[in-house]
């Protein structure tokens, strides 16, 4: 089994920066790509960024240029740094992981709330 725990959410001012962390435990050798998703109540969950075990990254258009996803496989941890936070970034951010050689996100964390204030 694999468990994920996110941290680093909270209330931040517009324009500020924030770093979210996702720690994976359990059968970590079975995991592949790590990703951050976000969801606003009433809207569909959307991918923010992903990173493969080899470090290849992918970003949603709405965060390109102001977000960086990284990971340390020895620590089984991934981070999402976001800069220039906007009101539209307010959401619950969830970390997710695929099984190795799979494209499906099988394991999910409970999520952490990020609220952008004026």
XYZ file of N, CA, C and O in Angstrom:
472
model
N 0.826 -1.205 0.000
C 0.000 0.000 0.000
C 0.859 1.253 0.000
O 2.009 1.226 0.424
N 0.291 2.310 -0.497
C 0.984 3.593 -0.588
C 0.115 4.660 0.065
O -1.091 4.723 -0.178
N 0.725 5.494 0.880
C 0.012 6.592 1.518
C 0.685 7.907 1.152
O 1.906 7.976 1.031
N -0.116 8.940 0.973
C 0.386 10.264 0.642
C -0.137 11.272 1.659
O -1.320 11.220 2.040
N 0.734 12.184 2.040
C 0.334 13.248 2.951
C 0.865 14.568 2.416
O 2.069 14.703 2.184
N -0.041 15.519 2.242
C 0.353 16.850 1.780
C 0.519 17.788 2.971
O -0.112 17.607 4.004
N 1.341 18.797 2.776
C 1.488 19.853 3.781
C 1.883 21.141 3.072
O 2.301 21.116 1.919
N 1.753 22.239 3.800
C 2.184 23.522 3.267
C 1.069 24.439 2.827
O 1.328 25.579 2.427
N -0.169 23.961 2.896
C -1.280 24.831 2.519
C -1.550 25.885 3.581
O -0.943 25.884 4.647
N -2.460 26.790 3.274
C -2.823 27.822 4.229
C -3.384 29.035 3.517
O -3.766 28.959 2.339
N -3.414 30.141 4.225
C -3.900 31.402 3.673
C -2.702 32.284 3.362
O -1.869 32.538 4.242
N -2.594 32.702 2.123
C -1.491 33.552 1.702
C -2.036 34.729 0.908
O -3.097 34.628 0.293
N -1.300 35.806 0.893
C -1.734 37.000 0.179
C -1.489 36.859 -1.315
O -0.552 36.156 -1.745
N -2.325 37.512 -2.066
C -2.136 37.539 -3.514
C -0.749 38.090 -3.831
O -0.298 39.059 -3.218
N -0.091 37.424 -4.784
C 1.247 37.836 -5.171
C 2.357 37.126 -4.432
O 3.522 37.183 -4.847
N 2.011 36.467 -3.346
C 3.009 35.761 -2.541
C 3.359 34.409 -3.161
O 2.806 34.010 -4.195
N 4.280 33.718 -2.501
C 4.712 32.395 -2.947
C 4.349 31.355 -1.900
O 4.158 31.684 -0.718
N 4.263 30.121 -2.344
C 3.885 29.026 -1.458
C 4.526 27.754 -1.971
O 4.636 27.555 -3.189
N 4.961 26.908 -1.036
C 5.498 25.606 -1.422
C 4.715 24.508 -0.721
O 4.611 24.500 0.509
N 4.165 23.612 -1.506
C 3.447 22.456 -0.987
C 4.371 21.251 -1.023
O 5.188 21.104 -1.943
N 4.220 20.381 -0.031
C 5.014 19.157 0.032
C 4.104 17.949 0.012
O 2.978 17.999 0.539
N 4.595 16.877 -0.563
C 3.857 15.613 -0.610
C 4.823 14.499 -0.259
O 5.788 14.265 -0.986
N 4.556 13.861 0.861
C 5.411 12.766 1.296
C 4.703 11.440 1.062
O 3.547 11.271 1.462
N 5.419 10.528 0.440
C 4.868 9.215 0.115
C 5.479 8.179 1.046
O 6.686 8.194 1.301
N 4.667 7.279 1.555
C 5.163 6.206 2.402
C 4.530 4.884 1.971
O 3.570 4.863 1.195
N 5.077 3.808 2.495
C 4.575 2.493 2.126
C 5.433 1.891 1.025
O 6.652 2.028 1.036
N 4.793 1.246 0.086
C 5.498 0.560 -1.010
C 5.921 1.569 -2.078
O 5.434 1.566 -3.217
N 6.839 2.447 -1.719
C 7.219 3.552 -2.609
C 7.915 3.080 -3.874
O 7.909 3.771 -4.877
N 8.505 1.878 -3.833
C 9.212 1.373 -5.008
C 8.244 1.071 -6.146
O 8.649 0.898 -7.291
N 6.965 0.998 -5.821
C 5.959 0.703 -6.849
C 5.419 1.971 -7.523
O 4.609 1.885 -8.439
N 5.877 3.138 -7.082
C 5.292 4.381 -7.579
C 6.035 4.945 -8.774
O 7.219 4.692 -8.961
N 5.317 5.724 -9.553
C 5.884 6.294 -10.766
C 5.809 7.804 -10.764
O 6.450 8.472 -9.978
N 4.973 8.347 -11.625
C 4.828 9.795 -11.762
C 4.085 10.367 -10.561
O 3.111 9.792 -10.084
N 4.568 11.508 -10.098
C 3.883 12.242 -9.033
C 3.289 13.507 -9.629
O 3.855 14.096 -10.554
N 2.165 13.913 -9.088
C 1.495 15.088 -9.648
C 0.732 15.844 -8.576
O 0.408 15.301 -7.512
N 0.458 17.099 -8.897
C -0.413 17.920 -8.067
C -1.656 18.251 -8.877
O -1.562 18.666 -10.040
N -2.789 18.052 -8.250
C -4.077 18.438 -8.816
C -4.698 19.478 -7.900
O -4.303 19.629 -6.748
N -5.697 20.185 -8.419
C -6.433 21.100 -7.559
C -7.909 21.056 -7.935
O -8.266 20.739 -9.080
N -8.733 21.380 -6.950
C -10.168 21.368 -7.182
C -10.852 22.464 -6.398
O -10.597 22.651 -5.204
N -11.704 23.177 -7.081
C -12.570 24.171 -6.470
C -13.958 23.554 -6.377
O -14.393 22.887 -7.325
N -14.657 23.722 -5.247
C -15.996 23.135 -5.118
C -16.895 23.496 -6.296
O -16.978 24.657 -6.692
N -17.517 22.476 -6.859
C -18.421 22.694 -7.979
C -17.745 22.630 -9.335
O -18.426 22.632 -10.367
N -16.421 22.585 -9.334
C -15.688 22.512 -10.592
C -14.921 21.201 -10.680
O -14.699 20.523 -9.685
N -14.493 20.890 -11.892
C -13.759 19.649 -12.107
C -12.337 19.757 -11.569
O -11.720 20.832 -11.617
N -11.823 18.634 -11.063
C -10.434 18.609 -10.619
C -9.531 18.775 -11.839
O -9.808 18.214 -12.907
N -8.462 19.548 -11.681
C -7.564 19.792 -12.809
C -6.118 19.541 -12.416
O -5.718 19.783 -11.274
N -5.364 19.062 -13.371
C -3.944 18.811 -13.161
C -3.198 20.137 -13.131
O -3.398 20.992 -13.993
N -2.327 20.293 -12.145
C -1.506 21.495 -12.046
C -0.122 21.229 -12.638
O 0.355 21.991 -13.483
N 0.500 20.154 -12.191
C 1.839 19.815 -12.672
C 2.134 18.361 -12.334
O 1.569 17.810 -11.392
N 3.042 17.765 -13.113
C 3.441 16.390 -12.860
C 4.932 16.248 -13.100
O 5.550 17.052 -13.807
N 5.497 15.202 -12.493
C 6.920 14.940 -12.652
C 7.144 13.439 -12.617
O 6.639 12.747 -11.729
N 7.901 12.939 -13.586
C 8.192 11.516 -13.638
C 9.337 11.168 -12.689
O 9.988 12.064 -12.124
N 9.593 9.899 -12.531
C 10.721 9.490 -11.682
C 12.045 10.011 -12.236
O 12.980 10.252 -11.472
N 12.110 10.193 -13.533
C 13.329 10.702 -14.163
C 13.415 12.225 -14.131
O 14.423 12.778 -14.584
N 12.364 12.874 -13.665
C 12.416 14.324 -13.536
C 11.791 15.096 -14.685
O 11.870 16.332 -14.717
N 11.157 14.404 -15.619
C 10.470 15.104 -16.688
C 9.210 15.745 -16.133
O 8.431 15.099 -15.432
N 9.027 17.008 -16.462
C 7.905 17.757 -15.886
C 6.883 18.183 -16.930
O 7.192 18.294 -18.123
N 5.692 18.430 -16.419
C 4.603 18.905 -17.271
C 3.774 19.870 -16.437
O 3.515 19.609 -15.261
N 3.387 21.005 -17.048
C 2.636 22.033 -16.321
C 1.370 22.404 -17.067
O 1.346 22.450 -18.294
N 0.341 22.702 -16.300
C -0.869 23.253 -16.890
C -0.572 24.672 -17.368
O 0.278 25.365 -16.789
N -1.267 25.094 -18.394
C -1.024 26.423 -18.950
C -1.220 27.521 -17.904
O -0.512 28.538 -17.926
N -2.154 27.324 -16.979
C -2.464 28.397 -16.035
C -1.381 28.598 -14.969
O -1.440 29.559 -14.211
N -0.379 27.697 -14.886
C 0.706 27.891 -13.926
C 2.073 27.981 -14.601
O 3.077 28.208 -13.918
N 2.122 27.825 -15.902
C 3.418 27.876 -16.593
C 4.106 29.197 -16.320
O 3.511 30.271 -16.448
N 5.354 29.102 -15.922
C 6.140 30.294 -15.652
C 6.069 30.761 -14.215
O 6.826 31.642 -13.813
N 5.157 30.212 -13.421
C 5.065 30.644 -12.038
C 4.967 29.471 -11.065
O 4.672 29.679 -9.882
N 5.226 28.257 -11.545
C 5.212 27.089 -10.676
C 6.387 26.189 -11.026
O 6.813 26.121 -12.196
N 6.899 25.520 -10.017
C 7.973 24.546 -10.222
C 7.650 23.301 -9.416
O 7.435 23.375 -8.202
N 7.618 22.167 -10.098
C 7.431 20.891 -9.415
C 8.776 20.177 -9.357
O 9.556 20.231 -10.308
N 9.060 19.562 -8.231
C 10.321 18.845 -8.054
C 10.073 17.633 -7.178
O 9.026 17.522 -6.538
N 11.052 16.741 -7.156
C 10.909 15.561 -6.318
C 12.283 15.048 -5.927
O 13.280 15.314 -6.618
N 12.312 14.338 -4.830
C 13.526 13.669 -4.365
C 13.141 12.210 -4.128
O 12.445 11.909 -3.160
N 13.577 11.342 -5.013
C 13.182 9.933 -4.910
C 13.758 9.268 -3.661
O 13.175 8.312 -3.151
N 14.885 9.774 -3.164
C 15.471 9.180 -1.959
C 14.655 9.535 -0.712
O 14.682 8.811 0.275
N 13.934 10.643 -0.796
C 13.096 11.077 0.321
C 11.624 10.782 0.079
O 10.776 11.092 0.939
N 11.312 10.237 -1.103
C 9.924 9.939 -1.457
C 9.029 11.156 -1.255
O 7.918 11.057 -0.709
N 9.521 12.281 -1.699
C 8.818 13.544 -1.487
C 8.811 14.359 -2.768
O 9.789 14.352 -3.520
N 7.710 15.050 -2.998
C 7.602 15.984 -4.108
C 7.154 17.330 -3.567
O 6.495 17.408 -2.530
N 7.515 18.372 -4.285
C 7.169 19.730 -3.887
C 6.550 20.463 -5.069
O 6.882 20.186 -6.229
N 5.699 21.401 -4.743
C 5.154 22.300 -5.748
C 5.336 23.721 -5.225
O 4.719 24.106 -4.244
N 6.212 24.467 -5.870
C 6.396 25.872 -5.512
C 5.602 26.715 -6.491
O 5.723 26.563 -7.707
N 4.794 27.597 -5.949
C 3.996 28.493 -6.769
C 4.304 29.927 -6.396
O 4.335 30.279 -5.216
N 4.536 30.748 -7.403
C 4.840 32.157 -7.221
C 3.723 33.008 -7.815
O 2.945 32.526 -8.647
N 3.679 34.250 -7.408
C 2.681 35.156 -7.961
C 1.265 34.625 -7.823
O 0.480 34.641 -8.769
N 0.948 34.152 -6.612
C -0.355 33.522 -6.402
C -1.494 34.481 -6.686
O -1.427 35.679 -6.359
N -2.535 33.931 -7.325
C -3.694 34.721 -7.724
C -4.936 34.190 -7.019
O -4.963 33.049 -6.559
N -5.984 35.021 -6.973
C -7.224 34.581 -6.326
C -7.736 33.280 -6.947
O -8.296 32.423 -6.268
N -7.520 33.124 -8.229
C -7.972 31.909 -8.914
C -7.212 30.657 -8.524
O -7.614 29.556 -8.900
N -6.150 30.811 -7.752
C -5.396 29.647 -7.281
C -5.998 29.055 -6.010
O -5.531 28.017 -5.532
N -6.993 29.712 -5.453
C -7.654 29.182 -4.268
C -8.323 27.857 -4.607
O -9.142 27.776 -5.529
N -7.945 26.815 -3.886
C -8.463 25.471 -4.172
C -7.917 24.493 -3.142
O -7.040 24.847 -2.346
N -8.429 23.286 -3.190
C -7.820 22.181 -2.446
C -6.809 21.529 -3.382
O -7.155 21.136 -4.505
N -5.585 21.436 -2.921
C -4.520 20.848 -3.723
C -4.256 19.426 -3.230
O -4.039 19.199 -2.035
N -4.273 18.495 -4.176
C -4.056 17.095 -3.850
C -2.846 16.562 -4.580
O -2.630 16.874 -5.758
N -2.092 15.753 -3.882
C -0.973 15.051 -4.479
C -1.465 13.683 -4.941
O -2.309 13.069 -4.273
N -0.945 13.218 -6.058
C -1.331 11.910 -6.577
C -0.112 11.225 -7.191
O 0.822 11.895 -7.641
N -0.165 9.910 -7.203
C 0.949 9.119 -7.708
C 0.421 7.977 -8.569
O -0.608 7.372 -8.245
N 1.133 7.690 -9.623
C 0.782 6.534 -10.442
C 1.566 5.324 -9.977
O 2.572 5.442 -9.269
N 1.119 4.166 -10.377
C 1.960 2.984 -10.247
C 3.015 3.088 -11.349
O 2.794 3.726 -12.383
N 4.140 2.439 -11.136
C 5.186 2.451 -12.159
C 4.633 1.890 -13.468
O 3.870 0.924 -13.463
N 5.031 2.506 -14.569
C 4.644 2.093 -15.922
C 3.138 2.195 -16.165
O 2.604 1.567 -17.085
N 2.484 3.011 -15.337
C 1.062 3.250 -15.529
C 0.815 4.742 -15.668
O 1.554 5.564 -15.135
N -0.200 5.101 -16.414
C -0.559 6.501 -16.583
C -1.707 6.911 -15.667
O -2.078 8.082 -15.620
N -2.261 5.964 -14.932
C -3.406 6.253 -14.079
C -2.941 6.627 -12.681
O -2.107 5.949 -12.076
N -3.496 7.712 -12.175
C -3.175 8.124 -10.812
C -3.985 7.276 -9.843
O -5.187 7.445 -9.699
N -3.295 6.365 -9.180
C -3.937 5.378 -8.330
C -4.020 5.803 -6.871
O -4.985 5.502 -6.182
N -2.991 6.491 -6.418
C -2.916 6.860 -5.005
C -3.067 8.370 -4.855
O -2.455 9.141 -5.593
N -3.868 8.758 -3.860
C -4.179 10.172 -3.662
C -4.012 10.556 -2.193
O -4.315 9.772 -1.288
N -3.559 11.782 -1.974
C -3.538 12.306 -0.632
C -4.875 12.933 -0.291
O -5.717 13.118 -1.172
N -5.083 13.300 0.967
C -6.360 13.894 1.384
C -6.551 15.321 0.902
O -7.674 15.807 0.837
N -5.449 15.983 0.573
C -5.538 17.346 0.080
C -5.202 18.380 1.138
O -5.307 18.128 2.345
N -4.797 19.541 0.674
C -4.511 20.664 1.559
C -5.119 21.922 0.960
O -5.012 22.156 -0.247
N -5.767 22.714 1.802
C -6.456 23.909 1.320
C -5.478 25.057 1.134
O -4.665 25.345 2.019
N -5.561 25.696 -0.002
C -4.801 26.918 -0.272
C -5.807 28.024 -0.550
O -6.647 27.884 -1.446
N -5.717 29.082 0.229
C -6.631 30.208 0.072
C -5.823 31.468 -0.152
O -4.920 31.790 0.635
N -6.125 32.166 -1.234
C -5.429 33.399 -1.558
C -6.290 34.572 -1.088
O -7.465 34.680 -1.463
N -5.699 35.432 -0.289
C -6.437 36.561 0.267
C -5.894 37.882 -0.281
O -4.802 37.940 -0.836
N -6.677 38.923 -0.112
C -6.248 40.244 -0.592
C -5.421 40.965 0.461
O -5.366 40.562 1.605
